[in-house]
PDB file of C-alpha atoms in Angstrom:
ATOM      1  CA  MET Z  24      79.733 115.615  54.340  1.00 52.00           C
ATOM      2  CA  ALA Z  25      79.114 115.468  57.989  1.00 60.00           C
ATOM      3  CA  PRO Z  26      80.990 117.784  60.282  1.00 69.00           C
ATOM      4  CA  LYS Z  27      84.220 116.483  61.967  1.00 73.00           C
ATOM      5  CA  TRP Z  28      82.676 116.631  65.429  1.00 75.00           C
ATOM      6  CA  SER Z  29      79.769 114.322  64.507  1.00 73.00           C
ATOM      7  CA  GLY Z  30      82.066 111.278  64.648  1.00 75.00           C
ATOM      8  CA  LEU Z  31      83.118 112.136  68.169  1.00 79.00           C
ATOM      9  CA  VAL Z  32      79.468 112.648  69.246  1.00 81.00           C
ATOM     10  CA  LEU Z  33      78.500 109.231  67.795  1.00 82.00           C
ATOM     11  CA  ALA Z  34      81.501 107.648  69.520  1.00 82.00           C
ATOM     12  CA  GLY Z  35      80.497 109.198  72.810  1.00 85.00           C
ATOM     13  CA  PHE Z  36      76.996 107.870  72.479  1.00 87.00           C
ATOM     14  CA  ALA Z  37      78.161 104.332  71.481  1.00 88.00           C
ATOM     15  CA  LEU Z  38      80.621 104.218  74.414  1.00 89.00           C
ATOM     16  CA  THR Z  39      77.977 105.536  76.833  1.00 91.00           C
ATOM     17  CA  PHE Z  40      75.475 102.895  75.706  1.00 92.00           C
ATOM     18  CA  TYR Z  41      78.045 100.183  76.001  1.00 92.00           C
ATOM     19  CA  VAL Z  42      79.142 101.094  79.507  1.00 93.00           C
ATOM     20  CA  VAL Z  43      75.712 101.826  80.861  1.00 94.00           C
ATOM     21  CA  GLY Z  44      74.519  98.542  79.389  1.00 94.00           C
ATOM     22  CA  GLY Z  45      77.348  96.684  81.134  1.00 94.00           C
ATOM     23  CA  LEU Z  46      76.472  98.288  84.401  1.00 95.00           C
ATOM     24  CA  LEU Z  47      72.827  97.423  84.076  1.00 94.00           C
ATOM     25  CA  ILE Z  48      73.726  93.789  83.283  1.00 95.00           C
ATOM     26  CA  MET Z  49      75.934  93.476  86.344  1.00 94.00           C
ATOM     27  CA  GLY Z  50      73.367  95.214  88.509  1.00 91.00           C
ATOM     28  CA  GLY Z  51      70.586  93.039  87.149  1.00 91.00           C
ATOM     29  CA  LEU Z  52      72.602  89.890  87.959  1.00 91.00           C
ATOM     30  CA  ILE Z  53      73.252  91.082  91.469  1.00 89.00           C
ATOM     31  CA  MET Z  54      69.525  91.882  91.994  1.00 86.00           C
ATOM     32  CA  ILE Z  55      68.530  88.475  90.671  1.00 87.00           C
ATOM     33  CA  GLY Z  56      71.190  86.428  92.510  1.00 86.00           C
ATOM     34  CA  VAL Z  57      71.758  88.215  95.718  1.00 86.00           C
ATOM     35  CA  LEU Z  58      68.708  90.241  96.602  1.00 78.00           C
ATOM     36  CA  GLY Z  59      66.213  87.671  95.329  1.00 76.00           C
ATOM     37  CA  SER Z  60      62.685  88.218  96.751  1.00 80.00           C
ATOM     38  CA  GLN Z  61      63.429  91.456  98.772  1.00 80.00           C
ATOM     39  CA  ASP Z  62      61.227  94.469  98.147  1.00 77.00           C
ATOM     40  CA  LEU Z  63      63.108  97.391  96.614  1.00 76.00           C
ATOM     41  CA  TRP Z  64      61.801 100.695  97.980  1.00 80.00           C
ATOM     42  CA  GLY Z  65      58.172  99.718  97.195  1.00 80.00           C
ATOM     43  CA  TRP Z  66      58.924  99.346  93.473  1.00 77.00           C
ATOM     44  CA  GLY Z  67      58.613  95.498  93.534  1.00 78.00           C
ATOM     45  CA  GLU Z  68      60.542  92.422  93.968  1.00 83.00           C
ATOM     46  CA  ALA Z  69      64.218  92.628  93.348  1.00 82.00           C
ATOM     47  CA  ARG Z  70      64.199  89.618  91.051  1.00 88.00           C
ATOM     48  CA  GLY Z  71      61.753  91.144  88.621  1.00 87.00           C
ATOM     49  CA  ILE Z  72      63.567  94.507  88.544  1.00 88.00           C
ATOM     50  CA  GLY Z  73      66.763  92.563  88.016  1.00 90.00           C
ATOM     51  CA  TYR Z  74      65.440  90.765  84.985  1.00 92.00           C
ATOM     52  CA  MET Z  75      64.272  94.062  83.538  1.00 92.00           C
ATOM     53  CA  ALA Z  76      67.735  95.667  84.177  1.00 92.00           C
ATOM     54  CA  PHE Z  77      69.461  92.673  82.681  1.00 94.00           C
ATOM     55  CA  GLY Z  78      67.404  92.751  79.480  1.00 95.00           C
ATOM     56  CA  VAL Z  79      67.707  96.490  79.050  1.00 95.00           C
ATOM     57  CA  GLY Z  80      71.468  96.252  79.767  1.00 95.00           C
ATOM     58  CA  ILE Z  81      71.737  93.660  76.926  1.00 95.00           C
ATOM     59  CA  VAL Z  82      69.861  95.803  74.493  1.00 95.00           C
ATOM     60  CA  LEU Z  83      71.993  98.919  75.337  1.00 93.00           C
ATOM     61  CA  SER Z  84      75.274  96.910  74.970  1.00 94.00           C
ATOM     62  CA  VAL Z  85      74.329  95.551  71.669  1.00 93.00           C
ATOM     63  CA  LEU Z  86      73.155  98.959  70.486  1.00 91.00           C
ATOM     64  CA  GLY Z  87      76.508 100.411  71.525  1.00 90.00           C
ATOM     65  CA  VAL Z  88      78.503  97.733  69.738  1.00 90.00           C
ATOM     66  CA  LEU Z  89      76.398  98.106  66.600  1.00 90.00           C
ATOM     67  CA  VAL Z  90      76.882 101.904  66.519  1.00 86.00           C
ATOM     68  CA  MET Z  91      80.626 101.318  66.854  1.00 85.00           C
ATOM     69  CA  ARG Z  92      80.734  98.797  64.118  1.00 86.00           C
ATOM     70  CA  ILE Z  93      78.642 101.015  61.742  1.00 83.00           C
ATOM     71  CA  MET Z  94      80.967 104.003  62.426  1.00 80.00           C
ATOM     72  CA  ARG Z  95      83.986 101.855  61.740  1.00 77.00           C
ATOM     73  CA  ASN Z  96      82.560 100.365  58.480  1.00 78.00           C
ATOM     74  CA  ARG Z  97      81.506 103.802  57.173  1.00 76.00           C
ATOM     75  CA  GLY Z  98      84.855 105.453  58.069  1.00 73.00           C
ATOM     76  CA  VAL Z  99      83.300 107.927  60.547  1.00 69.00           C
ATOM     77  CA  ALA Z 100      85.717 107.020  63.314  1.00 63.00           C
TER      78      ALA Z 100
END
């Protein structure tokens, strides 16, 4: 049997992934739509970095939701 605090740790990770993913999605959309072809601090074009942030954000949000669902189905939280 897992310790009682392990459910809280997993819930914290899931919520963190979900929130950070949402912020990356919104930031990516802003970079794609508003900044467009501007150069971002020498890192590259804002549109390309926006697409990357959007994709990573979707992955993190889905990961957060999956962890929450797994925890609920197994009775951890």
